[in-house]
Amino acid sequence: MIFEQLAGNLVQGLVLGAVYGMATMGLSLIFGVLQIVNVGHGAFIMVGAFTALMMFQALGIPPVIALPAALILGMLLGMVIYYAAVKPLVSPSGSGIRKPSGRDAGIAVAIFISLMVVMRFLSGYYKLHTAFSIFVGLLFLYGLLLYVYGGRRQEKAAELATLLVTFAFGVILEEFVKQLFTSEARGYNWDIGKLDIGITVLPYTKLLAALGSVSIAVILYLWFNKTRAGMAMRSVVEDSVGARVCGVNVDWQYALSFSLGIGLTVTSGVLLTMFIPVGINPYMGGPYTLKAFVIAVLGGLASPYGAFFGGLVFGLIENGSYTLFAVIPGVEPFALTRFFSFLILLVILLIRPTGLLRAK
Amino acid sequence: MALLRCENVTKRFGGLVAVDSMTFEIDSGELMAIVGPNGAGKTTMFNLINGVFPADEGKIWFEDLDVTNFPAYKRAHLGMGRTFQIPRPFASASVQENIAIGAMFGSAGAEINVERAMEMADHYIEIIGLKKHRDKPAGGLTPTEKKLVEIARALAMKPRLLLMDEAMAGMNPKDIDGMVSFIRHIRDTEGIAIVSMVEHIMRAVAGLAERVIVMHQGALLVDEPTREALTDPRVVEVYLGHPPEEIDAQG
Amino acid sequence: MRRAQRYYPIIPVLVAYAMLLGYGLLFPGKWQLVAQLAFYCTLGQAFNLFMGMTGYVDFGYVAFIGIGTYGMAISIYYLYDKGLGLFIVVIGFILAAIFSTLLSLAVGAVALRLRGAYFAIATIGVNEGFRYLIEGARIWNGADGIIFSLHLKKAVGRETMMVLSTFWADVLVFTVAIAAAVLTLVFMRNKVGYALMALRMDEDAAKVMGINVTKYKIIAFITSATLAGLLGAAAWALKLTYIYPVDAFAIHYTVEAIIIVLLGGAGTLMGPIVGGLIYGVAKYFLAIVLPGFQLLIFAPIIITIIVIFPEGTVGILKKRVMGTALQKYII
């Protein structure tokens, strides 16, 4: 009985794990290329979830079709964040202070504002608050100050600063979405039938989500290994100085990979809602940030494929441990599963921070 | 008694053997240099000596104490000082504070309180001649001044062995002369062994070392007095590559 | 510098807290605001002791406040009928200190071996992880939390309880703030401070200089965590007389701590007070004018500070007063 249940849950876990894996590739890509941990990771997943929700509810577009839209939205968001706040902090050439040009600041502010306008237009029927003008005003001010003073790269602080900046952007997104949609949990219902495989029942939406995740991972793999653009990015991961010497525009690769990383993360938010179409709220990202860290560390943090396989493993661990905890009387299996995943994180960090799945 | 003794010290990074079974000794008060072209494993050797990372194989003794498994800070307490190729003074701390930190945590650190460390710092500031910059943040100094601060910081630790990583890289000839006589002066007055790391053997001849160890591809090539090493055919080959006629033959 | 002179910077800190306390005492109607400001200043002071001095961000910091709150709650909840009177509050503080110290030791044992990004990854789940442990294993009533107002009332009487949670709890918060500030200055003026300064700027160089970086990081981490535990016991447990895991481990408070420290200037003594006052007052007025918007407004300000003015308010002020008579008072 329990074994049958375990088997069924493990199948579910594997399918969910594929989505988890895809949801972590963006994090690993950004870390691999820029050595930046995106602490606001979950907030970008949340943005994807809301994209799927809005497209489905307001426009009746099925989430599968929303994937490219989410990718584009995410990449735009990534570009903006990179040029507005990451580039002034990191120095791609690895030497000296790199001040952003006025054009960088200008482009960032312009894109951000137009994004605001688009979002305001899209959500026209929601009551918008005067605080938005203050918020937008602050962004203007930021652009202006950046133009006048330039970014300050400090000695060791660059790493600390990038952590805080990505964290702050996560907060901005959460608060922004909260103002648009309130903090109540939402959901949508996209029913296209189920597949009964005996030990468990899999709705086609879940299978589609897993299939989508695997396809994206494969496309990414082909892109990295077969196309010029992908290989240029890979060369930056392996040796940024060498890549520069070989004529790769490292600065642009940094921007592109940050943007692609965020784009993938937002896209994964759409896939996750296909798996779990309820509980969509502005603060839903927190647990996903934690899960993504566990997965990324499992897979070796800097490798998107490691992350994908880490996701599969994590899906199995999560569902397997849930099934086992559910047997123990007097505990909350759901909460305990989350604690367990945190424990895994600590154990891996303790014994092998470079990743369990990575060959030595 | 040797001050430092390394026996078959080996370090690998993945498949690359960065330091390959190095065995050598350094005596108290000796002025020597580890020489080798870029990538020969000099910096790795330095890092192994002062414990930035552990050796994969082999043993290291310092004053007859097995320090193989000691972390960097313990080796510093025992009397190993270190400077870096690109000087790394604590940028927003003042020159005085930088040097005082060395005194506070160095080999006599346990008995030195903050006030005493500041007094000691003043003494070393006199030696390096940077009195006018005493209260300025070290990050704002010129590269040569930063280098001096770093040396003073290491000296304030009262080391018995000072490891100097490319002490003269990027300096103009006048500064190099000054630095060489300064290093010799330190050795004579403080009586400590100084190991300099230099890329080209010609620099070592400039008076920096009485003995050289030449490293090539992670392994020890020669260990002999500087004068002899200069004309050693093995050393010449490392630096000039193949004899000229072979190069011609290969086109 | 003479010995006494080196401790002059505590004067403006004490003056600031005395003025804040005095304001609250003179205008009882404003006591709530004063209490809130004191909470933010204390949060900043305690957080700064680790983040400001080491340059590491502990994203799970709120867990220490939460566990301290539980320490006080447990003492009152289980000991109220033992006839100990007000002594259970003392025991509560002791428990809060012990719990937060133990948790920081456990977290520190894993996280402090790790550098930079890995440290952040290790800490970001601490609060969530701990919350789910309490809920999942149903420790201390699990998700139902501990409601102990009746217990406190039975233990010390209604009158005392009222004064305790509306007045003395806040005074105790002030005490924690001053303790944190004094500890910060003592650290800065002793070897600990220099070791932390060195490892903040260049950890590898610090190691080579003979600094046992792990030891000093642990000292700062535990001190900061214990102060957070005491803050939780005073500002949350005694004031609210209930505790739910979902509130006690909300990452929201870590966000506020980061904002306060950065606004004021990380690693400065006065910074947390300035940051706490700016943030507290702004939040107070924003709550009236634009309720629910404070984080949306503060997040861009924080990005501005990180990217363009990393020294924070006091850091900039410190540069300004360099070479003037004020120099020895502001750090």
PDB file of N, CA, C and O in Angstrom, chain B residues 96-133:
ATOM      1  N   GLN B  96      48.442  53.542   9.283  1.00  0.00           N
ATOM      2  CA  GLN B  96      48.795  53.144  10.642  1.00  0.00           C
ATOM      3  C   GLN B  96      48.005  51.904  11.058  1.00  0.00           C
ATOM      4  O   GLN B  96      48.559  50.946  11.602  1.00  0.00           O
ATOM      5  N   GLU B  97      46.713  51.905  10.784  1.00  0.00           N
ATOM      6  CA  GLU B  97      45.879  50.761  11.166  1.00  0.00           C
ATOM      7  C   GLU B  97      46.317  49.489  10.445  1.00  0.00           C
ATOM      8  O   GLU B  97      46.378  48.415  11.034  1.00  0.00           O
ATOM      9  N   ASN B  98      46.630  49.634   9.163  1.00  0.00           N
ATOM     10  CA  ASN B  98      47.090  48.493   8.391  1.00  0.00           C
ATOM     11  C   ASN B  98      48.273  47.808   9.059  1.00  0.00           C
ATOM     12  O   ASN B  98      48.278  46.589   9.249  1.00  0.00           O
ATOM     13  N   ILE B  99      49.267  48.623   9.407  1.00  0.00           N
ATOM     14  CA  ILE B  99      50.484  48.050   9.972  1.00  0.00           C
ATOM     15  C   ILE B  99      50.202  47.531  11.378  1.00  0.00           C
ATOM     16  O   ILE B  99      50.696  46.476  11.781  1.00  0.00           O
ATOM     17  N   ALA B 100      49.348  48.251  12.115  1.00  0.00           N
ATOM     18  CA  ALA B 100      49.012  47.821  13.473  1.00  0.00           C
ATOM     19  C   ALA B 100      48.321  46.456  13.453  1.00  0.00           C
ATOM     20  O   ALA B 100      48.536  45.640  14.349  1.00  0.00           O
ATOM     21  N   ILE B 101      47.503  46.205  12.432  1.00  0.00           N
ATOM     22  CA  ILE B 101      46.833  44.911  12.343  1.00  0.00           C
ATOM     23  C   ILE B 101      47.878  43.795  12.251  1.00  0.00           C
ATOM     24  O   ILE B 101      47.750  42.753  12.882  1.00  0.00           O
ATOM     25  N   GLY B 102      48.933  44.052  11.496  1.00  0.00           N
ATOM     26  CA  GLY B 102      50.015  43.075  11.414  1.00  0.00           C
ATOM     27  C   GLY B 102      50.614  42.790  12.783  1.00  0.00           C
ATOM     28  O   GLY B 102      50.797  41.635  13.171  1.00  0.00           O
ATOM     29  N   ALA B 103      50.883  43.865  13.535  1.00  0.00           N
ATOM     30  CA  ALA B 103      51.490  43.699  14.861  1.00  0.00           C
ATOM     31  C   ALA B 103      50.550  42.952  15.804  1.00  0.00           C
ATOM     32  O   ALA B 103      50.964  42.086  16.564  1.00  0.00           O
ATOM     33  N   MET B 104      49.257  43.276  15.725  1.00  0.00           N
ATOM     34  CA  MET B 104      48.271  42.717  16.652  1.00  0.00           C
ATOM     35  C   MET B 104      48.098  41.213  16.498  1.00  0.00           C
ATOM     36  O   MET B 104      47.817  40.520  17.462  1.00  0.00           O
ATOM     37  N   PHE B 105      48.195  40.731  15.258  1.00  0.00           N
ATOM     38  CA  PHE B 105      47.856  39.330  15.040  1.00  0.00           C
ATOM     39  C   PHE B 105      49.059  38.492  14.618  1.00  0.00           C
ATOM     40  O   PHE B 105      48.918  37.326  14.304  1.00  0.00           O
ATOM     41  N   GLY B 106      50.219  39.120  14.600  1.00  0.00           N
ATOM     42  CA  GLY B 106      51.413  38.414  14.145  1.00  0.00           C
ATOM     43  C   GLY B 106      51.958  37.464  15.195  1.00  0.00           C
ATOM     44  O   GLY B 106      51.241  37.030  16.100  1.00  0.00           O
ATOM     45  N   SER B 107      53.270  37.182  15.099  1.00  0.00           N
ATOM     46  CA  SER B 107      53.820  36.122  15.939  1.00  0.00           C
ATOM     47  C   SER B 107      53.838  36.511  17.408  1.00  0.00           C
ATOM     48  O   SER B 107      53.803  35.649  18.271  1.00  0.00           O
ATOM     49  N   ALA B 108      53.873  37.819  17.712  1.00  0.00           N
ATOM     50  CA  ALA B 108      53.854  38.226  19.118  1.00  0.00           C
ATOM     51  C   ALA B 108      52.489  38.784  19.477  1.00  0.00           C
ATOM     52  O   ALA B 108      52.294  39.382  20.525  1.00  0.00           O
ATOM     53  N   GLY B 109      51.537  38.595  18.567  1.00  0.00           N
ATOM     54  CA  GLY B 109      50.230  39.255  18.671  1.00  0.00           C
ATOM     55  C   GLY B 109      49.530  39.076  20.002  1.00  0.00           C
ATOM     56  O   GLY B 109      48.894  39.999  20.506  1.00  0.00           O
ATOM     57  N   ALA B 110      49.665  37.889  20.607  1.00  0.00           N
ATOM     58  CA  ALA B 110      48.900  37.613  21.825  1.00  0.00           C
ATOM     59  C   ALA B 110      49.200  38.602  22.942  1.00  0.00           C
ATOM     60  O   ALA B 110      48.337  38.918  23.749  1.00  0.00           O
ATOM     61  N   GLU B 111      50.459  39.118  22.969  1.00  0.00           N
ATOM     62  CA  GLU B 111      50.810  40.017  24.084  1.00  0.00           C
ATOM     63  C   GLU B 111      50.669  41.485  23.703  1.00  0.00           C
ATOM     64  O   GLU B 111      50.965  42.358  24.497  1.00  0.00           O
ATOM     65  N   ILE B 112      50.251  41.758  22.493  1.00  0.00           N
ATOM     66  CA  ILE B 112      50.244  43.147  22.035  1.00  0.00           C
ATOM     67  C   ILE B 112      48.823  43.675  22.010  1.00  0.00           C
ATOM     68  O   ILE B 112      47.962  43.138  21.326  1.00  0.00           O
ATOM     69  N   ASN B 113      48.580  44.728  22.773  1.00  0.00           N
ATOM     70  CA  ASN B 113      47.244  45.332  22.735  1.00  0.00           C
ATOM     71  C   ASN B 113      47.192  46.405  21.652  1.00  0.00           C
ATOM     72  O   ASN B 113      48.189  46.701  20.993  1.00  0.00           O
ATOM     73  N   VAL B 114      46.007  47.011  21.484  1.00  0.00           N
ATOM     74  CA  VAL B 114      45.819  47.934  20.379  1.00  0.00           C
ATOM     75  C   VAL B 114      46.769  49.132  20.471  1.00  0.00           C
ATOM     76  O   VAL B 114      47.395  49.514  19.480  1.00  0.00           O
ATOM     77  N   GLU B 115      46.923  49.678  21.688  1.00  0.00           N
ATOM     78  CA  GLU B 115      47.796  50.869  21.821  1.00  0.00           C
ATOM     79  C   GLU B 115      49.235  50.541  21.428  1.00  0.00           C
ATOM     80  O   GLU B 115      49.894  51.288  20.715  1.00  0.00           O
ATOM     81  N   ARG B 116      49.703  49.410  21.944  1.00  0.00           N
ATOM     82  CA  ARG B 116      51.083  48.996  21.656  1.00  0.00           C
ATOM     83  C   ARG B 116      51.256  48.780  20.147  1.00  0.00           C
ATOM     84  O   ARG B 116      52.248  49.169  19.561  1.00  0.00           O
ATOM     85  N   ALA B 117      50.245  48.166  19.536  1.00  0.00           N
ATOM     86  CA  ALA B 117      50.320  47.894  18.099  1.00  0.00           C
ATOM     87  C   ALA B 117      50.415  49.193  17.309  1.00  0.00           C
ATOM     88  O   ALA B 117      51.165  49.292  16.332  1.00  0.00           O
ATOM     89  N   MET B 118      49.682  50.213  17.764  1.00  0.00           N
ATOM     90  CA  MET B 118      49.727  51.505  17.076  1.00  0.00           C
ATOM     91  C   MET B 118      51.118  52.127  17.199  1.00  0.00           C
ATOM     92  O   MET B 118      51.645  52.702  16.244  1.00  0.00           O
ATOM     93  N   GLU B 119      51.733  51.981  18.385  1.00  0.00           N
ATOM     94  CA  GLU B 119      53.101  52.512  18.568  1.00  0.00           C
ATOM     95  C   GLU B 119      54.073  51.778  17.646  1.00  0.00           C
ATOM     96  O   GLU B 119      54.926  52.389  17.008  1.00  0.00           O
ATOM     97  N   MET B 120      53.903  50.449  17.588  1.00  0.00           N
ATOM     98  CA  MET B 120      54.783  49.668  16.713  1.00  0.00           C
ATOM     99  C   MET B 120      54.587  50.085  15.261  1.00  0.00           C
ATOM    100  O   MET B 120      55.547  50.193  14.496  1.00  0.00           O
ATOM    101  N   ALA B 121      53.330  50.345  14.898  1.00  0.00           N
ATOM    102  CA  ALA B 121      53.040  50.772  13.530  1.00  0.00           C
ATOM    103  C   ALA B 121      53.802  52.049  13.213  1.00  0.00           C
ATOM    104  O   ALA B 121      54.410  52.177  12.146  1.00  0.00           O
ATOM    105  N   ASP B 122      53.804  52.999  14.179  1.00  0.00           N
ATOM    106  CA  ASP B 122      54.519  54.250  13.956  1.00  0.00           C
ATOM    107  C   ASP B 122      55.992  54.004  13.675  1.00  0.00           C
ATOM    108  O   ASP B 122      56.595  54.650  12.815  1.00  0.00           O
ATOM    109  N   HIS B 123      56.561  53.040  14.401  1.00  0.00           N
ATOM    110  CA  HIS B 123      57.966  52.699  14.200  1.00  0.00           C
ATOM    111  C   HIS B 123      58.205  52.230  12.758  1.00  0.00           C
ATOM    112  O   HIS B 123      59.145  52.679  12.092  1.00  0.00           O
ATOM    113  N   TYR B 124      57.341  51.345  12.279  1.00  0.00           N
ATOM    114  CA  TYR B 124      57.543  50.823  10.922  1.00  0.00           C
ATOM    115  C   TYR B 124      57.209  51.865   9.854  1.00  0.00           C
ATOM    116  O   TYR B 124      57.788  51.850   8.772  1.00  0.00           O
ATOM    117  N   ILE B 125      56.295  52.786  10.192  1.00  0.00           N
ATOM    118  CA  ILE B 125      56.010  53.868   9.240  1.00  0.00           C
ATOM    119  C   ILE B 125      57.267  54.712   9.029  1.00  0.00           C
ATOM    120  O   ILE B 125      57.582  55.121   7.919  1.00  0.00           O
ATOM    121  N   GLU B 126      58.017  54.929  10.129  1.00  0.00           N
ATOM    122  CA  GLU B 126      59.296  55.648  10.017  1.00  0.00           C
ATOM    123  C   GLU B 126      60.229  54.906   9.068  1.00  0.00           C
ATOM    124  O   GLU B 126      60.845  55.494   8.185  1.00  0.00           O
ATOM    125  N   ILE B 127      60.305  53.586   9.258  1.00  0.00           N
ATOM    126  CA  ILE B 127      61.225  52.785   8.446  1.00  0.00           C
ATOM    127  C   ILE B 127      60.892  52.890   6.964  1.00  0.00           C
ATOM    128  O   ILE B 127      61.780  53.074   6.125  1.00  0.00           O
ATOM    129  N   ILE B 128      59.623  52.801   6.619  1.00  0.00           N
ATOM    130  CA  ILE B 128      59.280  52.862   5.200  1.00  0.00           C
ATOM    131  C   ILE B 128      59.129  54.300   4.705  1.00  0.00           C
ATOM    132  O   ILE B 128      58.917  54.539   3.522  1.00  0.00           O
ATOM    133  N   GLY B 129      59.252  55.261   5.640  1.00  0.00           N
ATOM    134  CA  GLY B 129      59.259  56.663   5.238  1.00  0.00           C
ATOM    135  C   GLY B 129      57.927  57.176   4.715  1.00  0.00           C
ATOM    136  O   GLY B 129      57.880  57.970   3.774  1.00  0.00           O
ATOM    137  N   LEU B 130      56.839  56.736   5.325  1.00  0.00           N
ATOM    138  CA  LEU B 130      55.529  57.206   4.864  1.00  0.00           C
ATOM    139  C   LEU B 130      54.819  57.999   5.962  1.00  0.00           C
ATOM    140  O   LEU B 130      53.601  57.986   6.077  1.00  0.00           O
ATOM    141  N   LYS B 131      55.618  58.706   6.778  1.00  0.00           N
ATOM    142  CA  LYS B 131      55.047  59.382   7.950  1.00  0.00           C
ATOM    143  C   LYS B 131      53.922  60.344   7.560  1.00  0.00           C
ATOM    144  O   LYS B 131      52.907  60.457   8.254  1.00  0.00           O
ATOM    145  N   LYS B 132      54.094  60.975   6.413  1.00  0.00           N
ATOM    146  CA  LYS B 132      53.088  61.981   6.057  1.00  0.00           C
ATOM    147  C   LYS B 132      51.753  61.351   5.658  1.00  0.00           C
ATOM    148  O   LYS B 132      50.740  62.021   5.601  1.00  0.00           O
ATOM    149  N   HIS B 133      51.751  60.062   5.380  1.00  0.00           N
ATOM    150  CA  HIS B 133      50.503  59.383   4.986  1.00  0.00           C
ATOM    151  C   HIS B 133      49.892  58.572   6.113  1.00  0.00           C
ATOM    152  O   HIS B 133      48.953  57.822   5.887  1.00  0.00           O
TER     153      HIS B 133
END
